């Protein structure tokens, strides 16, 4: 049986690995989920408070920067807010030189700032808006008191219209100081549609001057003439052509240039950018600190116990599933030899291969046992015949039924020789089976050796009235044991003579090539049936089962010939047709070429 490679997903190692990975993944996932759930709540609460504090401080400082040209008095607003929040508030330049600090603490040279305070570059993550410029940064757009009074008087008519429409309203100041009307009980859009926007499009002198300056800066960025750009009070750009307004342009380039122009225009009126640090007063870290609550600790213990119990159950189930086929194999192997059933094959994993290997081993053992019993029976049968003949003649001599003499001694001698021949053959086969069949190869000339075999069997062929001929092409040289080679070819020749009827022929031919020596023994005997041809090298097997020991030989010649051929590294094959004869072919590898230095002088 050939052992195949077990796919990883079917092997025991793969399943054990998958189980271990499953348990590990489950433990990791459960731990991660538990840690996330347990810490997220505490972190969220702490971060929520921290973010609210950071946002309030950031908004306060952005408002201060938008309305002041420097940070000279920022300490007056930082210290009270820090005391109220219980945090340390530090403001530094972009080079981390301290501008203001609410209290002493560790150095913040390597700390991560909470935000960058710049009213012209707002942190949208903290403000939640979309405009990068704080509306409180008005700079040159701030109206003087005279212009605010003028606008406020214009708005009185707006309030009167709203009052006529049963709508409450009030006048409030925008971040730039410009008064505007704010409706209280109605959507301002609907109110504008009802009363009209009587003041929204009016531009004061201060605003007109600032917008013209902004238009020049924007035109310079767009690389156009300043007279071709108009900017409304709502900071919308209108390119002008031949004095006529064109549809509002909303390209990325115009928006970018307008943004840059506004930043450049407002920069002198606001405080320079600064780094904000909102930290813990003790360690200077802005990382939230939390403690694990009792409820979270209990939940961690409960989830850990659940995961541990699940891991134990999965391990037990997988272990029982893996051990079950091994127990079945053990029970099957423990059965009596005579009643043993085939091993159960559970699958295509290692256990399945083990079961198949055990079944194959049992089949080969049963076959070997059957061959052993047949061998013992054949040996007993083969030895019984000459022993029975010897005993019969000796008892006849003892009883006076035959006179002791040369003829009786010749008969007993022939039976002893036959018995010795059988024992020698069995000894050779036993040595071959044990791997102890020794050959002593040497360079021999096959022509002389095969001719000697032919001469040795010529008298036996003459008694059987069979014509024996030997043909050798050239004088081939082969690396072989000369004694064993004569024995091998002699067995084939004697077997061919034995199975060739009178008047037949036995031909021995020997040919050689670069690969080796080929010896063919061909007879014109009875032949062998196709179904019997694979068995001719079995021990004690005869093509003609009706032949006796006296005419059929020991039945060991061909098995010994095959063992001898294999010991020389060669092969032996048979081809036969019933009624036409048989050809036995031996092939032996050629002798290696001898170098000139090794040649005899």
Coordinates of C-alpha atoms in Angstrom, one line a residue:
X1 CA 0.0 0.0 0.0
X2 CA 1.4 3.4 -1.0
X3 CA 1.0 6.1 1.7
X4 CA -0.4 9.3 0.2
X5 CA 0.0 12.8 1.4
X6 CA -2.9 13.8 3.6
X7 CA -4.3 17.3 2.8
X8 CA -3.8 19.7 5.7
X9 CA -7.5 20.3 6.2
X10 CA -8.0 16.5 6.7
X11 CA -5.0 15.6 8.8
X12 CA -4.9 15.3 12.5
X13 CA -2.3 18.0 12.7
X14 CA -4.6 20.3 10.6
X15 CA -7.6 19.7 12.8
X16 CA -5.6 20.1 16.0
X17 CA -4.2 23.3 14.6
X18 CA -7.6 24.5 13.6
X19 CA -9.0 23.7 17.1
X20 CA -6.1 25.6 18.7
X21 CA -6.6 28.6 16.4
X22 CA -10.3 28.6 17.0
X23 CA -9.8 28.6 20.8
X24 CA -7.1 31.3 20.5
X25 CA -9.2 33.4 18.2
X26 CA -12.3 33.1 20.4
X27 CA -10.2 34.1 23.4
X28 CA -8.6 37.0 21.6
X29 CA -12.0 38.2 20.3
X30 CA -13.7 37.8 23.6
X31 CA -10.8 39.6 25.4
X32 CA -10.8 42.4 22.8
X33 CA -14.5 42.8 22.9
X34 CA -14.5 42.8 26.7
X35 CA -11.7 45.3 26.9
X36 CA -13.3 47.5 24.4
X37 CA -16.7 47.4 26.1
X38 CA -15.2 47.9 29.5
X39 CA -12.9 50.7 28.7
X40 CA -15.0 52.5 26.1
X41 CA -17.6 53.7 28.6
X42 CA -15.0 55.1 31.0
X43 CA -12.9 56.5 28.1
X44 CA -16.0 58.0 26.5
X45 CA -17.0 59.7 29.7
X46 CA -13.6 61.0 30.4
X47 CA -13.0 62.0 26.8
X48 CA -16.4 63.7 26.6
X49 CA -15.5 65.8 29.6
X50 CA -12.0 66.5 28.2
X51 CA -13.3 67.3 24.7
X52 CA -15.9 69.7 26.2
X53 CA -13.2 71.4 28.2
X54 CA -10.9 71.6 25.3
X55 CA -13.6 72.9 23.0
X56 CA -14.7 75.6 25.5
X57 CA -11.2 76.7 26.1
X58 CA -10.5 76.7 22.3
X59 CA -13.6 78.7 21.6
X60 CA -12.7 81.2 24.3
X61 CA -9.1 81.7 23.0
X62 CA -10.2 81.9 19.3
X63 CA -12.7 84.7 20.3
X64 CA -9.9 86.5 22.1
X65 CA -7.5 86.1 19.2
X66 CA -10.1 87.3 16.7
X67 CA -10.7 90.5 18.7
X68 CA -7.1 91.3 19.8
X69 CA -3.9 91.9 17.8
X70 CA -1.7 90.1 20.3
X71 CA -1.8 87.8 23.4
X72 CA -0.5 90.3 25.9
X73 CA -3.6 90.1 28.2
X74 CA -4.6 86.5 27.5
X75 CA -3.5 85.5 31.0
X76 CA -6.5 87.3 32.5
X77 CA -8.9 84.9 30.8
X78 CA -6.8 81.7 31.0
X79 CA -6.3 81.6 34.8
X80 CA -9.9 81.8 35.8
X81 CA -11.0 79.2 33.3
X82 CA -8.2 76.8 34.4
X83 CA -9.3 77.2 38.0
X84 CA -12.9 76.5 37.0
X85 CA -12.1 73.3 35.0
X86 CA -9.3 72.0 37.3
X87 CA -7.0 71.7 34.4
X88 CA -3.7 73.3 33.4
X89 CA -4.1 75.6 30.4
X90 CA -0.9 76.6 28.5
X91 CA -0.6 78.8 25.4
X92 CA 2.7 78.8 23.5
X93 CA 4.1 80.1 20.2
X94 CA 4.6 77.7 17.4
X95 CA 8.2 77.4 18.5
X96 CA 6.8 76.3 22.0
X97 CA 7.8 79.5 23.8
X98 CA 5.3 80.0 26.6
X99 CA 2.9 82.9 26.0
X100 CA 0.7 82.2 29.1
X101 CA 0.4 79.4 31.6
X102 CA -2.3 78.9 34.3
X103 CA 0.1 77.3 36.6
X104 CA 3.5 75.5 37.0
X105 CA 3.9 71.9 35.7
X106 CA 6.1 69.6 33.6
X107 CA 7.7 70.9 30.4
X108 CA 5.5 70.6 27.3
X109 CA 8.3 70.6 24.7
X110 CA 7.4 67.0 23.6
X111 CA 3.7 67.0 24.4
X112 CA 1.0 66.9 21.8
X113 CA -1.0 70.1 21.7
X114 CA -4.7 70.0 22.1
X115 CA -5.2 72.4 19.2
X116 CA -3.7 75.3 17.3
X117 CA -5.5 78.6 18.1
X118 CA -5.8 80.7 14.9
X119 CA -9.0 82.5 14.1
X120 CA -8.1 82.5 10.4
X121 CA -7.4 78.7 10.4
X122 CA -10.1 77.1 12.5
X123 CA -10.1 73.5 13.6
X124 CA -13.3 72.3 12.1
X125 CA -13.2 69.2 14.2
X126 CA -13.6 71.4 17.3
X127 CA -15.9 74.0 15.9
X128 CA -18.1 71.7 13.9
X129 CA -18.6 74.3 11.2
X130 CA -17.5 74.7 7.6
X131 CA -16.0 78.2 7.5
X132 CA -12.2 78.3 8.3
X133 CA -12.4 82.0 9.3
X134 CA -14.0 82.9 12.6
X135 CA -16.9 85.4 12.1
X136 CA -15.6 87.4 15.1
X137 CA -12.5 88.3 13.1
X138 CA -13.8 91.4 11.3
X139 CA -10.8 93.6 11.2
X140 CA -11.4 96.5 8.8
X141 CA -15.1 95.5 8.5
X142 CA -16.0 96.7 12.0
X143 CA -18.4 99.6 11.7
X144 CA -17.9 102.8 13.7
X145 CA -20.6 104.0 16.0
X146 CA -21.9 106.6 13.4
X147 CA -22.5 103.9 10.7
X148 CA -24.0 101.5 13.2
X149 CA -26.5 104.2 14.2
X150 CA -27.4 104.8 10.5
X151 CA -28.0 101.1 9.9
X152 CA -30.0 100.8 13.1
X153 CA -32.3 103.6 12.1
X154 CA -32.9 101.9 8.7
X155 CA -33.8 98.7 10.5
X156 CA -36.6 100.4 12.4
X157 CA -38.8 100.3 9.3
X158 CA -38.1 96.6 9.1
X159 CA -39.3 96.1 12.6
X160 CA -42.4 98.1 11.9
X161 CA -43.2 95.9 8.9
X162 CA -42.8 92.8 11.0
X163 CA -45.0 94.2 13.7
X164 CA -47.7 94.8 11.1
X165 CA -47.5 91.2 10.2
X166 CA -47.9 90.1 13.9
X167 CA -44.3 89.0 14.0
X168 CA -42.0 89.8 16.9
X169 CA -38.5 90.8 16.1
X170 CA -35.5 92.5 17.6
X171 CA -32.3 94.3 16.5
X172 CA -29.0 92.6 17.5
X173 CA -25.4 93.3 16.7
X174 CA -23.5 90.8 14.5
X175 CA -19.9 89.8 15.4
X176 CA -18.7 92.6 13.1
X177 CA -20.8 95.2 14.9
X178 CA -23.4 95.6 12.2
X179 CA -27.0 95.6 13.5
X180 CA -29.3 93.1 12.0
X181 CA -33.0 92.2 12.5
X182 CA -33.7 88.8 14.2
X183 CA -37.2 87.4 14.0
X184 CA -38.5 85.7 17.1
X185 CA -41.8 83.9 16.2
X186 CA -41.4 83.2 12.4
X187 CA -38.9 81.7 10.0
X188 CA -36.6 84.6 8.9
X189 CA -36.8 83.5 5.3
X190 CA -40.5 83.8 5.3
X191 CA -40.3 87.2 7.0
X192 CA -37.9 88.4 4.4
X193 CA -40.2 87.3 1.7
X194 CA -43.1 89.1 3.4
X195 CA -41.4 92.4 4.3
X196 CA -38.3 92.3 2.0
X197 CA -34.7 92.8 2.9
X198 CA -34.5 96.6 3.1
X199 CA -31.1 96.9 4.7
X200 CA -29.1 93.7 3.8
X201 CA -27.7 94.9 0.5
X202 CA -26.7 98.4 1.8
X203 CA -22.9 98.7 2.1
X204 CA -21.5 101.3 4.4
X205 CA -18.4 103.3 3.6
X206 CA -16.2 101.2 6.0
X207 CA -17.4 98.0 4.4
X208 CA -17.0 99.3 0.9
X209 CA -13.5 100.3 1.5
X210 CA -12.6 96.9 3.0
X211 CA -14.4 95.0 0.2
X212 CA -12.5 97.0 -2.4
X213 CA -9.2 96.1 -0.7
X214 CA -10.3 92.5 -0.6
X215 CA -11.2 92.6 -4.3
X216 CA -7.7 93.9 -5.2
X217 CA -6.1 91.1 -3.2
X218 CA -8.3 88.5 -4.9
X219 CA -7.7 89.9 -8.4
X220 CA -4.0 89.8 -7.8
X221 CA -4.3 86.1 -6.9
X222 CA -6.4 85.4 -9.9
X223 CA -4.0 87.5 -12.1
X224 CA -6.8 89.7 -13.4
X225 CA -7.5 93.5 -13.3
X226 CA -8.9 94.7 -9.9
X227 CA -11.7 96.5 -11.8
X228 CA -12.9 93.1 -13.1
X229 CA -13.7 91.7 -9.7
X230 CA -16.6 92.6 -7.4
X231 CA -17.1 91.1 -4.0
X232 CA -20.4 91.3 -2.2
X233 CA -21.0 91.9 1.5
X234 CA -21.6 88.2 1.8
X235 CA -18.1 87.5 0.4
X236 CA -19.2 86.3 -3.0
X237 CA -17.0 87.0 -6.0
X238 CA -18.5 88.4 -9.2
X239 CA -16.1 88.7 -12.2
X240 CA -17.1 91.8 -14.3
X241 CA -17.0 92.0 -18.0
X242 CA -17.6 95.3 -19.9
X243 CA -19.1 96.7 -16.8
X244 CA -21.8 94.1 -16.6
X245 CA -22.1 91.5 -13.8
X246 CA -21.8 87.9 -14.9
X247 CA -23.2 84.8 -13.1
X248 CA -21.5 84.1 -9.8
X249 CA -18.3 82.1 -10.3
X250 CA -17.8 79.3 -7.9
X251 CA -14.7 77.6 -9.0
X252 CA -12.1 76.1 -6.7
X253 CA -9.5 78.7 -7.9
X254 CA -11.8 81.6 -7.0
X255 CA -12.7 80.2 -3.6
X256 CA -9.0 79.6 -2.9
X257 CA -8.0 83.1 -3.9
X258 CA -10.8 84.6 -1.9
X259 CA -9.8 82.6 1.2
X260 CA -6.1 83.6 0.9
X261 CA -7.1 87.3 0.3
X262 CA -9.3 87.3 3.4
X263 CA -6.6 85.7 5.5
X264 CA -4.0 88.3 4.3
X265 CA -6.4 91.2 4.9
X266 CA -7.4 90.1 8.4
X267 CA -4.0 88.9 9.6
X268 CA -2.8 92.3 11.0
X269 CA -6.0 92.5 13.1
X270 CA -5.8 89.2 14.9
X271 CA -3.4 87.6 17.3
X272 CA -0.7 85.3 15.8
X273 CA -1.2 81.5 15.8
X274 CA -0.5 79.8 19.1
X275 CA -0.4 76.2 20.4
X276 CA -3.0 75.3 23.1
X277 CA -2.3 72.6 25.8
X278 CA -5.1 71.5 28.1
X279 CA -3.4 69.0 30.4
X280 CA -3.5 67.4 33.9
X281 CA -2.0 69.7 36.4
X282 CA 0.2 66.9 37.9
X283 CA 1.7 65.0 35.0
X284 CA 1.2 67.3 32.1
X285 CA -0.5 64.6 30.1
X286 CA -3.7 65.1 28.2
X287 CA -4.5 61.4 28.1
X288 CA -7.7 60.5 29.9
X289 CA -7.2 58.4 33.1
X290 CA -9.9 56.0 34.2
X291 CA -10.4 53.2 36.7
X292 CA -12.1 49.8 36.2
X293 CA -15.4 49.7 38.0
X294 CA -16.7 46.7 40.0
X295 CA -19.4 46.0 37.4
X296 CA -16.8 45.9 34.6
X297 CA -14.6 43.6 36.8
X298 CA -17.5 41.2 37.3
X299 CA -18.3 41.2 33.6
X300 CA -14.6 40.5 32.7
X301 CA -14.6 37.5 35.1
X302 CA -17.9 36.2 33.7
X303 CA -16.8 36.5 30.1
X304 CA -13.4 34.9 30.9
X305 CA -15.1 32.0 32.6
X306 CA -17.5 31.5 29.7
X307 CA -14.7 31.5 27.2
X308 CA -12.7 29.0 29.3
X309 CA -15.7 26.7 29.6
X310 CA -16.3 26.9 25.9
X311 CA -12.6 26.1 25.2
X312 CA -12.8 23.1 27.5
X313 CA -16.0 21.8 25.9
X314 CA -14.6 22.3 22.3
X315 CA -11.3 20.5 23.3
X316 CA -13.3 17.6 24.9
X317 CA -15.5 17.2 21.8
X318 CA -12.6 17.4 19.4
X319 CA -10.6 15.0 21.5
X320 CA -13.4 12.4 21.6
X321 CA -13.9 12.7 17.9
X322 CA -10.2 12.2 17.2
X323 CA -9.9 9.3 19.7
X324 CA -13.0 7.4 18.6
X325 CA -11.4 5.9 15.4
X326 CA -8.3 5.0 17.4
X327 CA -10.5 3.1 19.9
X328 CA -12.2 1.3 17.0
X329 CA -8.8 0.3 15.6
X330 CA -7.7 -1.0 19.0
X331 CA -10.9 -3.1 19.4
X332 CA -10.5 -4.5 15.9
X333 CA -6.9 -5.4 16.5
X334 CA -7.7 -7.1 19.8
X335 CA -10.0 -9.6 18.1
X336 CA -8.9 -13.2 17.7
X337 CA -6.8 -13.8 14.6
X338 CA -9.3 -16.3 13.1
X339 CA -12.3 -14.0 13.7
X340 CA -10.6 -10.7 13.0
X341 CA -12.7 -8.3 10.8
X342 CA -11.2 -5.6 8.6
X343 CA -10.1 -2.4 10.3
X344 CA -12.7 0.3 10.0
X345 CA -11.6 3.1 7.7
X346 CA -12.8 6.4 9.2
X347 CA -11.7 8.9 6.5
X348 CA -8.8 10.2 4.4
X349 CA -6.7 11.4 7.3
X350 CA -3.7 9.7 9.1
X351 CA -6.0 7.4 11.0
X352 CA -7.6 6.3 7.7
X353 CA -4.2 5.6 6.2
X354 CA -3.3 3.7 9.3
X355 CA -6.4 1.6 9.0
X356 CA -5.7 0.9 5.4
X357 CA -2.1 0.0 6.2
X358 CA -3.2 -2.4 8.9
X359 CA -5.8 -4.0 6.6
X360 CA -3.1 -4.4 3.9
X361 CA -0.7 -5.8 6.4
X362 CA -3.3 -8.3 7.6
X363 CA -4.0 -9.3 4.0
X364 CA -0.3 -9.8 3.3
X365 CA 0.1 -11.7 6.5
X366 CA -2.8 -14.0 5.6
X367 CA -1.3 -14.5 2.2
X368 CA 2.1 -15.2 3.7
X369 CA 0.5 -17.6 6.1
X370 CA -1.3 -19.4 3.3
X371 CA 2.0 -19.6 1.4
X372 CA 3.8 -20.9 4.5
X373 CA 1.2 -23.6 5.0
X374 CA 1.3 -24.5 1.3
X375 CA 5.1 -24.5 1.5
X376 CA 5.2 -26.8 4.5
X377 CA 2.7 -29.1 2.8
X378 CA 4.7 -29.1 -0.5
X379 CA 7.9 -29.7 1.3
X380 CA 6.4 -32.6 3.3
X381 CA 5.0 -34.0 0.1
X382 CA 8.2 -33.7 -1.9
X383 CA 10.3 -35.2 0.9
X384 CA 7.8 -38.0 1.6
X385 CA 8.2 -39.6 -1.8
X386 CA 11.9 -40.4 -1.8
X387 CA 11.8 -41.3 2.0
X388 CA 8.9 -43.6 1.4
X389 CA 10.8 -45.3 -1.5
X390 CA 13.9 -45.7 0.6
X391 CA 11.9 -47.1 3.6
X392 CA 10.0 -49.5 1.3
X393 CA 13.2 -51.0 -0.3
X394 CA 14.8 -51.3 3.1
X395 CA 11.8 -53.1 4.7
X396 CA 11.6 -55.4 1.6
X397 CA 15.3 -56.2 2.1
X398 CA 14.7 -56.9 5.9
X399 CA 11.7 -59.1 5.1
X400 CA 13.7 -61.1 2.5
X401 CA 11.4 -60.0 -0.3
X402 CA 14.4 -58.6 -2.3
X403 CA 18.0 -59.6 -2.1
X404 CA 20.5 -56.9 -1.1
X405 CA 22.8 -56.2 -3.9
X406 CA 24.2 -53.7 -6.3
X407 CA 20.8 -53.0 -7.9
X408 CA 19.2 -52.2 -4.6
X409 CA 22.1 -50.0 -3.6
X410 CA 21.8 -48.1 -6.9
X411 CA 18.1 -47.5 -6.3
X412 CA 18.7 -46.3 -2.7
X413 CA 21.5 -44.1 -4.0
X414 CA 19.3 -42.5 -6.6
X415 CA 16.6 -41.8 -4.1
X416 CA 19.2 -40.3 -1.7
X417 CA 20.5 -38.1 -4.5
X418 CA 17.0 -36.9 -5.3
X419 CA 16.4 -36.1 -1.6
X420 CA 19.8 -34.3 -1.4
X421 CA 18.8 -32.3 -4.6
X422 CA 15.5 -31.2 -3.0
X423 CA 17.2 -30.2 0.2
X424 CA 19.9 -28.2 -1.7
X425 CA 17.3 -26.4 -3.7
X426 CA 15.3 -25.5 -0.5
X427 CA 18.6 -24.3 1.1
X428 CA 19.3 -22.0 -1.9
X429 CA 15.7 -20.6 -1.8
X430 CA 15.9 -20.0 1.9
X431 CA 19.2 -18.2 1.5
X432 CA 17.7 -16.0 -1.3
X433 CA 14.6 -15.2 0.9
X434 CA 16.9 -14.2 3.8
X435 CA 19.1 -12.1 1.5
X436 CA 22.1 -14.4 2.1
X437 CA 22.4 -15.8 -1.4
X438 CA 26.0 -14.8 -2.2
X439 CA 27.4 -14.5 -5.6
X440 CA 31.0 -13.8 -6.5
X441 CA 30.8 -12.0 -9.9
X442 CA 33.8 -11.9 -12.1
X443 CA 34.4 -11.3 -15.8
X444 CA 33.6 -14.6 -17.6
X445 CA 33.2 -15.4 -21.3
X446 CA 29.6 -16.5 -21.6
X447 CA 30.3 -18.6 -24.8
X448 CA 32.5 -21.1 -23.1
X449 CA 30.3 -21.4 -20.0
X450 CA 27.0 -21.9 -22.0
X451 CA 28.7 -24.5 -24.2
X452 CA 29.8 -26.4 -21.1
X453 CA 26.1 -26.4 -19.8
X454 CA 25.0 -27.7 -23.2
X455 CA 27.6 -30.5 -23.1
X456 CA 26.6 -31.4 -19.5
X457 CA 22.9 -31.9 -20.4
X458 CA 23.5 -33.6 -23.8
X459 CA 23.3 -37.1 -22.4
X460 CA 20.1 -36.3 -20.5
X461 CA 18.6 -34.9 -23.8
X462 CA 19.7 -38.1 -25.6
X463 CA 17.9 -40.3 -23.1
X464 CA 14.8 -38.2 -23.5
X465 CA 15.2 -38.4 -27.3
X466 CA 15.4 -34.6 -27.5
X467 CA 17.8 -32.8 -29.8
X468 CA 19.8 -30.1 -27.9
X469 CA 21.6 -27.3 -29.8
X470 CA 23.7 -24.3 -28.5
X471 CA 24.3 -21.2 -30.5
X472 CA 26.5 -18.3 -29.2
X473 CA 27.1 -15.2 -31.2
X474 CA 30.7 -14.2 -30.8
X475 CA 32.4 -14.5 -27.5
X476 CA 30.5 -12.1 -25.1
X477 CA 31.9 -11.2 -21.7
X478 CA 29.7 -10.8 -18.7
X479 CA 30.2 -10.0 -15.0
X480 CA 28.8 -13.0 -13.2
X481 CA 29.4 -15.8 -10.8
X482 CA 30.4 -18.7 -13.1
X483 CA 29.1 -21.4 -10.8
X484 CA 25.7 -19.7 -10.3
X485 CA 25.4 -18.8 -13.9
X486 CA 25.9 -22.5 -14.9
X487 CA 23.4 -23.5 -12.3
X488 CA 20.8 -20.9 -13.6
X489 CA 21.2 -21.9 -17.3
X490 CA 21.3 -25.6 -16.3
X491 CA 18.0 -25.3 -14.5
X492 CA 16.4 -23.8 -17.5
X493 CA 17.9 -26.4 -19.9
X494 CA 16.9 -29.3 -17.7
X495 CA 13.4 -28.0 -17.2
X496 CA 13.0 -27.5 -21.0
X497 CA 14.2 -31.1 -21.7
X498 CA 11.9 -32.5 -19.1
X499 CA 8.8 -30.9 -20.7
X500 CA 9.8 -31.6 -24.3
X501 CA 8.3 -34.8 -25.8
X502 CA 10.5 -37.3 -27.7
X503 CA 11.5 -36.0 -31.1
X504 CA 11.4 -32.3 -30.0
X505 CA 14.2 -29.8 -29.8
X506 CA 15.7 -27.5 -27.2
X507 CA 17.7 -24.6 -28.4
X508 CA 20.0 -22.4 -26.3
X509 CA 21.1 -19.1 -27.9
X510 CA 23.3 -16.3 -26.4
X511 CA 23.6 -12.8 -27.8
X512 CA 25.2 -9.7 -26.4
X513 CA 25.0 -6.0 -27.0
X514 CA 26.2 -2.8 -25.2
X515 CA 23.6 -3.2 -22.5
X516 CA 24.2 -6.8 -21.5
X517 CA 23.9 -10.6 -22.3
X518 CA 20.7 -12.3 -23.3
X519 CA 20.4 -16.1 -23.0
X520 CA 17.2 -17.7 -24.4
X521 CA 16.2 -21.4 -23.9
X522 CA 13.6 -22.4 -26.4
X523 CA 11.8 -25.8 -26.5
X524 CA 9.1 -27.4 -28.6
X525 CA 7.3 -28.9 -25.6
X526 CA 3.7 -28.8 -24.5
X527 CA 3.7 -25.1 -23.7
X528 CA 2.0 -23.3 -20.8
X529 CA -1.5 -21.9 -20.7
X530 CA -1.8 -18.1 -20.5
X531 CA -3.5 -18.3 -17.1
X532 CA -0.7 -20.5 -15.7
X533 CA 2.2 -18.4 -17.1
X534 CA 2.3 -16.0 -14.1
X535 CA 2.7 -19.0 -11.7
X536 CA 5.6 -20.8 -13.3
X537 CA 8.1 -19.2 -10.9
X538 CA 6.1 -20.3 -7.8
X539 CA 7.7 -23.0 -5.7
X540 CA 6.6 -26.7 -6.3
X541 CA 4.3 -25.6 -9.2
X542 CA 4.3 -27.8 -12.3
X543 CA 2.7 -26.9 -15.6
X544 CA 1.5 -30.5 -15.9
X545 CA 0.0 -31.4 -12.5
X546 CA -0.3 -35.1 -13.5
X547 CA 3.6 -35.4 -13.6
X548 CA 5.1 -37.3 -10.6
X549 CA 8.3 -36.5 -8.8
X550 CA 10.1 -39.0 -11.0
X551 CA 9.2 -37.2 -14.2
X552 CA 8.4 -33.6 -13.0
X553 CA 11.4 -32.6 -11.1
X554 CA 11.4 -30.8 -7.7
X555 CA 9.4 -27.8 -8.9
X556 CA 12.1 -25.5 -7.6
X557 CA 14.3 -25.0 -10.6
X558 CA 12.6 -22.0 -12.0
X559 CA 12.2 -20.2 -8.7
X560 CA 15.9 -20.7 -8.0
X561 CA 16.8 -19.5 -11.5
X562 CA 14.8 -16.3 -10.9
X563 CA 16.5 -15.7 -7.6
X564 CA 20.0 -16.2 -9.2
X565 CA 19.1 -13.7 -12.0
X566 CA 18.0 -11.1 -9.5
X567 CA 21.1 -11.6 -7.5
X568 CA 23.2 -10.7 -10.6
X569 CA 21.1 -7.6 -11.2
X570 CA 19.3 -9.2 -14.2
X571 CA 15.8 -10.5 -15.0
X572 CA 14.2 -13.7 -16.3
X573 CA 11.0 -13.8 -18.3
X574 CA 8.8 -16.5 -19.9
X575 CA 6.8 -16.6 -23.1
X576 CA 4.8 -19.6 -24.1
X577 CA 2.0 -20.9 -26.4
X578 CA 0.2 -24.2 -25.6
X579 CA 1.3 -26.9 -28.0
X580 CA 4.1 -24.8 -29.6
X581 CA 6.6 -24.6 -26.8
X582 CA 8.1 -22.2 -24.3
X583 CA 11.0 -19.6 -24.3
X584 CA 12.7 -18.6 -21.1
X585 CA 14.9 -15.5 -21.5
X586 CA 17.6 -14.4 -19.1
X587 CA 19.1 -10.9 -19.3
X588 CA 22.3 -10.0 -17.4
X589 CA 24.0 -6.6 -17.4
X590 CA 27.2 -6.2 -19.4
X591 CA 30.6 -6.2 -17.7
X592 CA 32.0 -2.7 -17.2
X593 CA 34.7 -1.7 -19.6
X594 CA 38.2 -2.3 -18.3
X595 CA 40.7 0.6 -18.5
X596 CA 44.0 0.1 -20.3
X597 CA 45.9 0.5 -17.0
X598 CA 44.0 -2.5 -15.5
X599 CA 44.8 -4.8 -18.5
X600 CA 47.3 -7.6 -17.8
X601 CA 50.8 -6.9 -19.0

